[in-house]
Short mmCIF file of C-alpha atoms in Angstrom, two decimals:
data_model
loop_
_atom_site.label_atom_id
_atom_site.label_comp_id
_atom_site.label_asym_id
_atom_site.label_seq_id
_atom_site.Cartn_x
_atom_site.Cartn_y
_atom_site.Cartn_z
CA PHE A 1 48.89 9.50 2.62
CA PHE A 2 47.05 11.18 -0.37
CA PHE A 3 49.78 13.85 -0.59
CA GLN A 4 52.70 11.41 -1.17
CA ALA A 5 50.51 9.42 -3.71
CA GLU A 6 49.81 12.65 -5.82
CA ASP A 7 53.72 12.17 -7.11
CA ALA A 8 52.99 8.53 -7.83
CA ILE A 9 50.04 9.67 -9.82
CA ARG A 10 52.13 12.18 -12.06
CA ASP A 11 54.81 9.40 -12.49
CA ARG A 12 52.49 6.45 -13.66
CA SER A 13 52.66 5.37 -17.19
CA PRO A 14 49.32 5.86 -19.18
CA SER A 15 49.30 2.02 -19.79
CA ARG A 16 49.28 1.06 -16.19
CA GLY A 17 46.41 2.11 -13.42
CA LEU A 18 43.51 3.48 -12.85
CA GLY A 19 41.48 1.67 -15.35
CA ASP A 20 39.57 3.27 -18.03
CA VAL A 21 40.60 6.61 -16.71
CA TYR A 22 44.26 6.17 -17.72
CA LYS A 23 42.85 4.38 -21.12
CA ARG A 24 40.89 7.27 -22.14
CA GLN A 25 44.14 9.24 -21.85
CA LEU A 26 43.22 11.85 -19.05
CA SER A 27 45.97 14.13 -18.47
CA GLY A 28 47.82 14.24 -15.11
CA GLU A 29 46.63 17.46 -13.78
CA LYS A 30 42.94 16.81 -14.64
CA LEU A 31 43.29 13.45 -12.55
CA GLU A 32 44.73 15.27 -9.71
CA SER A 33 41.84 17.70 -9.64
CA ALA A 34 39.56 15.09 -10.01
CA LEU A 35 41.05 12.99 -7.15
CA LYS A 36 41.05 15.95 -4.88
CA SER A 37 37.27 16.20 -5.54
CA LEU A 38 36.70 12.98 -3.99
CA SER A 39 36.18 12.14 -0.58
CA GLU A 40 39.28 10.71 1.24
CA ARG A 41 37.86 7.61 1.32
CA GLU A 42 37.29 7.39 -2.25
CA ARG A 43 40.78 8.48 -2.89
CA GLU A 44 41.94 5.74 -0.39
CA LEU A 45 40.02 3.11 -2.32
CA ILE A 46 41.46 4.15 -5.70
CA ILE A 47 45.07 4.78 -4.54
CA LEU A 48 45.35 1.35 -2.62
CA ARG A 49 43.80 -0.80 -5.43
CA GLN A 50 45.06 0.97 -8.65
CA LEU A 51 48.28 2.60 -7.52
CA CYS A 52 49.53 0.21 -4.75
CA GLU A 53 47.94 -2.41 -6.86
CA MET A 54 46.52 -4.13 -3.49
CA SER A 55 43.92 -6.99 -3.93
CA TYR A 56 40.59 -6.40 -2.82
CA GLY A 57 41.13 -8.51 -0.10
CA GLU A 58 43.89 -6.49 0.93
CA VAL A 59 41.93 -3.16 0.35
CA ALA A 60 39.20 -4.48 2.66
CA GLU A 61 41.59 -5.02 5.62
CA GLN A 62 43.31 -2.12 5.36
CA LEU A 63 40.20 -0.08 5.34
CA GLU A 64 38.46 -2.28 7.92
CA LEU A 65 35.46 -3.08 5.30
CA PRO A 66 33.59 -6.31 6.03
CA SER A 67 34.75 -8.26 2.88
CA ALA A 68 36.81 -8.39 -0.53
CA ASP A 69 33.43 -7.98 -2.14
CA ALA A 70 32.48 -4.80 -0.46
CA ALA A 71 35.96 -3.34 -1.19
CA LYS A 72 35.41 -4.09 -5.06
CA LYS A 73 32.04 -2.68 -5.25
CA ALA A 74 33.31 0.68 -3.30
CA CYS A 75 36.58 0.93 -5.63
CA HIS A 76 34.12 0.58 -8.59
CA ARG A 77 31.86 3.23 -7.54
CA ALA A 78 34.71 5.54 -6.47
CA LEU A 79 36.39 4.88 -10.25
CA ARG A 80 32.99 5.77 -11.55
CA LYS A 81 32.73 9.05 -9.55
CA LEU A 82 36.25 9.91 -10.50
CA GLU A 83 35.31 9.54 -14.10
CA GLU A 84 32.42 11.30 -13.56
CA ILE A 85 34.17 14.05 -12.18
CA ALA A 86 36.95 14.16 -14.63
CA GLY A 87 34.37 14.42 -17.61
CA THR A 88 35.48 11.13 -19.36
#
């Protein structure tokens, strides 16, 4: 799943997806490296929410989380960690 998403990351327009990370114009290579530093679960959260544009409810269902709110919190934590790793 993750490796299929790597191509999507490279192909994404800087104007869409991954919240503040793209807004800060993080290069594709730096983003890819930072994503590889995350846990598999954190990558899944980011990919499902940002690249696949799933709702928090859909993310919760896909990853068997207890609620959409739990998915939202987990997604935000994963994005913050991604930004810290990437140094943005």
